[in-house]
C-alpha positions as semicolon CSV with decimal commas, in nm:
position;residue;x (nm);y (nm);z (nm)
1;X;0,786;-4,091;2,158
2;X;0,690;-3,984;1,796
3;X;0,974;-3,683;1,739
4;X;0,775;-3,361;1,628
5;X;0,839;-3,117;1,365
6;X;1,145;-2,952;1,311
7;X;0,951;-2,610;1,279
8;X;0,793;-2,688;1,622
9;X;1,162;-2,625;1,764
10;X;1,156;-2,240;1,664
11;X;0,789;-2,196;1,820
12;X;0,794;-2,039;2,140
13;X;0,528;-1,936;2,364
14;X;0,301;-1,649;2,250
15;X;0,436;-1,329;2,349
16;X;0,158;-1,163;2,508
17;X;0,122;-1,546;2,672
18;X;0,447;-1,492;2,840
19;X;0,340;-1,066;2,939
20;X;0,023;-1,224;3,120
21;X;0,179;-1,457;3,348
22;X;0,424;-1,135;3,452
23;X;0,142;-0,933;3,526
24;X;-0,042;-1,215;3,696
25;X;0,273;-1,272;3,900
26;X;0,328;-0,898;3,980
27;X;-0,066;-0,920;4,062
28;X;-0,017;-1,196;4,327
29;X;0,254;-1,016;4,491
30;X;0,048;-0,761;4,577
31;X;0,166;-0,486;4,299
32;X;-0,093;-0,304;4,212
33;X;-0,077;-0,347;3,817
34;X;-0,286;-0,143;3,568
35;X;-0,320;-0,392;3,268
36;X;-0,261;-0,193;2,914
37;X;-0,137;-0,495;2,696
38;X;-0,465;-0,667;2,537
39;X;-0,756;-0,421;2,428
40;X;-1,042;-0,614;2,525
41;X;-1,374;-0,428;2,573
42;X;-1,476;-0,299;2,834
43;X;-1,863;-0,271;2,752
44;X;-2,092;-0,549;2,688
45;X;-2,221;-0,548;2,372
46;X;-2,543;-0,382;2,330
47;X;-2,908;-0,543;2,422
48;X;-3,001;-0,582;2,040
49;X;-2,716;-0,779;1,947
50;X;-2,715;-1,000;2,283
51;X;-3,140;-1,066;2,160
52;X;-3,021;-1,090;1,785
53;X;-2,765;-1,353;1,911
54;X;-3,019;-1,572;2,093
55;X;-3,250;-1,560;1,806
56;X;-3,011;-1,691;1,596
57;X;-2,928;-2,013;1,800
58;X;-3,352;-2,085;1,764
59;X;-3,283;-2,091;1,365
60;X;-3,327;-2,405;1,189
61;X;-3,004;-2,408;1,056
62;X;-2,796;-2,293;1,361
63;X;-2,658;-2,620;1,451
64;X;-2,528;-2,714;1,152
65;X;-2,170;-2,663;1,007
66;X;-2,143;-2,303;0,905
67;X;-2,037;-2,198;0,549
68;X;-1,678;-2,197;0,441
69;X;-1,681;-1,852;0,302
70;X;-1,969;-1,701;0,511
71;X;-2,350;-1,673;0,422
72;X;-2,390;-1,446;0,127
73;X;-2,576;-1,199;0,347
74;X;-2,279;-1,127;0,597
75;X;-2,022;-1,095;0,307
76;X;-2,260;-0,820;0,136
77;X;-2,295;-0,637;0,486
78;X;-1,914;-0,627;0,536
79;X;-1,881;-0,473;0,169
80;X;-2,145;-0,233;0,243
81;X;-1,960;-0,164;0,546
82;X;-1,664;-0,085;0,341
83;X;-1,835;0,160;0,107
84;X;-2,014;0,303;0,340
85;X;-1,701;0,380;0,595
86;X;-1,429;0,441;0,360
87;X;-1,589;0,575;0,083
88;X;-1,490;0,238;-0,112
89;X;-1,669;0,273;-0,491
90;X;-1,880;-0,016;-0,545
91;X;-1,736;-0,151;-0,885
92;X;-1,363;-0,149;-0,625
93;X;-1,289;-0,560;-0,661
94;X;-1,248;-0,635;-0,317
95;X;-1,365;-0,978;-0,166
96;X;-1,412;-1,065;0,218
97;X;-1,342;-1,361;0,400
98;X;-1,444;-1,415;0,767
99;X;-1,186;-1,512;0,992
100;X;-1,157;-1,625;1,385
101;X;-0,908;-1,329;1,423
102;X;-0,606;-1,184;1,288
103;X;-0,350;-1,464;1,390
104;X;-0,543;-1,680;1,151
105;X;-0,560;-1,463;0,872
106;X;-0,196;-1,374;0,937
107;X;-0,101;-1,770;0,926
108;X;-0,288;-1,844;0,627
109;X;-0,195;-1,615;0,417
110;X;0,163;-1,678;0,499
111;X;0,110;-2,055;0,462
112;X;-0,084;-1,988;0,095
113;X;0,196;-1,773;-0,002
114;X;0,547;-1,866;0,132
115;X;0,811;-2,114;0,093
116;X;1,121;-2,219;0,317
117;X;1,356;-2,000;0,249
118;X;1,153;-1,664;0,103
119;X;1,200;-1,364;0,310
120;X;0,921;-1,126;0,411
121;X;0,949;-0,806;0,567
122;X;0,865;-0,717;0,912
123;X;0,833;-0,368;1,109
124;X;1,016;-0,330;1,386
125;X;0,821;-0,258;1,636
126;X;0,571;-0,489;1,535
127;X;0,280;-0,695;1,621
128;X;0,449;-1,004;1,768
129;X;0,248;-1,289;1,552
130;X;0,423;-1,189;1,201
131;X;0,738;-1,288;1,318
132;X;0,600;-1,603;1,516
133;X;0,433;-1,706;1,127
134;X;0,725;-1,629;0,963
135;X;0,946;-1,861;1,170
136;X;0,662;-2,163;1,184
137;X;0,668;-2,143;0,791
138;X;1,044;-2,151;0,757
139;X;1,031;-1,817;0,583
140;X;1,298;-1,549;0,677
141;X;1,223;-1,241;0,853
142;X;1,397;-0,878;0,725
143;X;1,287;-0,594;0,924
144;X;1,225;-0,290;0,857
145;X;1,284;-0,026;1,150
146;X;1,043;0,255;1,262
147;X;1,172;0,560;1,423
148;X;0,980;0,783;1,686
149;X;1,173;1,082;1,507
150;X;1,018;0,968;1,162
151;X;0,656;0,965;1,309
152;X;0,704;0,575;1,308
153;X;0,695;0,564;0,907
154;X;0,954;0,363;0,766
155;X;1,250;0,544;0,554
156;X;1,157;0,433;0,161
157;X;1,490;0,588;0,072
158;X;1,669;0,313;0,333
159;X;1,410;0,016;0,200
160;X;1,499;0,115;-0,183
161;X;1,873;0,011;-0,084
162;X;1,791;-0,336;0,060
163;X;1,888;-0,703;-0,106
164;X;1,466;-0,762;-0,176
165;X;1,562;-1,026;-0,423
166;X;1,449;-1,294;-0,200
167;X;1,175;-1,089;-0,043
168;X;0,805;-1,157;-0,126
169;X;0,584;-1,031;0,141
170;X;0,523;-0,717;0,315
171;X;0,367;-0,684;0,624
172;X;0,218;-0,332;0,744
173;X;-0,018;-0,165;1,001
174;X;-0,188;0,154;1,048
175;X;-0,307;0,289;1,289
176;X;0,002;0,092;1,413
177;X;0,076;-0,126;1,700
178;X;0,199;-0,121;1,921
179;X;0,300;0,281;1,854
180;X;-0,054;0,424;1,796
181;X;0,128;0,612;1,516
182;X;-0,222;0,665;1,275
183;X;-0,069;0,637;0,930
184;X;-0,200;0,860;0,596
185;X;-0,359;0,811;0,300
186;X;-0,021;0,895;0,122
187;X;0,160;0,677;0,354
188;X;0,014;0,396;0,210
189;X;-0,008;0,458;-0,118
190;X;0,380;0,463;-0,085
191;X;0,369;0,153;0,054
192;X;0,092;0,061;-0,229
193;X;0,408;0,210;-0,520
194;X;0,671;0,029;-0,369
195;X;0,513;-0,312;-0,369
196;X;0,411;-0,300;-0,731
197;X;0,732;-0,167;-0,814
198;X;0,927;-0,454;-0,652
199;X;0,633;-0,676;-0,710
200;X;0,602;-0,756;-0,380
201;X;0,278;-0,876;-0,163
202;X;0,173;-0,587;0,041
203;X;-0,073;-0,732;0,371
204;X;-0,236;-0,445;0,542
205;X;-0,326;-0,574;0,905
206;X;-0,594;-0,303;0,998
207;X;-0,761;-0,352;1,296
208;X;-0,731;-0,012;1,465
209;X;-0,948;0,152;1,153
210;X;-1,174;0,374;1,369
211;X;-0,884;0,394;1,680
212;X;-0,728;0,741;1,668
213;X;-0,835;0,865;1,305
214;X;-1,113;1,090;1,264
215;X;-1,133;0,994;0,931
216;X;-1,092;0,581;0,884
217;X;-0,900;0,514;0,600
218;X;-0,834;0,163;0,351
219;X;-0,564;0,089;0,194
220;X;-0,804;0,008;-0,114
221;X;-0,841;0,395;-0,094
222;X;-0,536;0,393;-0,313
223;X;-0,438;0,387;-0,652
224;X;-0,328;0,072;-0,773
225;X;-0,413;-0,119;-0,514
């Protein structure tokens, strides 16, 4: 049998993977379990996008292979969306790139950046798929610990001490998960100051943008970055 990679031998299965089959267990046993671990919605979408999508698949081009970069049109509706939800400036140099979900945008990135051996930094608690991309690239993860007393905000004064010589990523997440804690503005803007200053790559992971914040904020809100 053809021996696999020697990164396959730190993959293991998918967290929330392993969490389902627990529940499903607990489930069959007759427990009567309330699932909270996956935030999949609950409503259908609404009757003008189900009739917008079956429209599309009678377009000419529908069957064809899509565009590597999505059409021009969807890219200029996701920056409008940006400018129009955060209060992003037009002239702001921000690009878009449409992905299948987070875990691919999470492994690409890390592949386009990272070599065996670089370190990135990971908060602990965490979304479970930087650590899993970290490990399948050979890269070494460093957290960096959140603290109910500290809101769930990191301690800058305790990250300023670290060894970040070998460090070259950043990951971060607010409104974070799986806490709920909703982040600032000036939260990440020191986030935004202390990646320049170590010139480090910062990755924002926002999904949760309109979850628990009145006001939706972007890290492109900030200065510098």
């Amino acid at each position: 049998m053809i021996t696999p990679a020697h990164r396959l031998q730190s993959v293991q299965e998918y967290y929330f993977s392993r969490k389902l089959k627990e529940v499903q267990a607990l489930v069959a046993q007759g427990h009567p379990v309330i699932n909270m671990g996956i935030g999949s919605p609950d409503l259908p979408p609404h009757p003008s996008v189900q009739q917008a999508l079956v429209e599309a698949l009678a377009l000419p081009k529908a069957h064809e292979y899509q565009s590597y970069q999505g059409i021009p049109e969807l890219r200029a509706g996701m920056r409008r969306f940006y400018e129009t939800q955060f209060n992003l400036a037009p002239d702001v140099p921000v690009d878009f790139l449409p992905l299948m979900g987070s875990k691919e945008g999470i492994l690409h990135i890390a592949m386009a950046f990272l070599n065996p051996g670089d370190q990135v930094m990971l908060p602990n608690p965490g979304y479970p798929t930087y650590a899993s991309v970290t490990e399948l690239v050979e890269a070494e993860a460093v957290y960096y610990d959140l603290q109910p007393e500290q809101d769930w905000v990191p301690d800058f004064a305790a990250l300023e001490a670290l060894d970040l010589s070998k460090v070259k990523m950043i990951f971060i997440g607010y409104p974070h998960m799986p806490t709920g804690a909703p982040g600032s503005l000036q939260l990440l803007q020191q986030w935004v100051d202390f990646a320049r200053k170590h010139q480090l790559l910062l990755v924002n992971d926002n999904p949760y943008s309109f979850v628990l914040h009145h006001n939706p904020i972007s890290i492109f809100n900030c200065q510098g970055a």
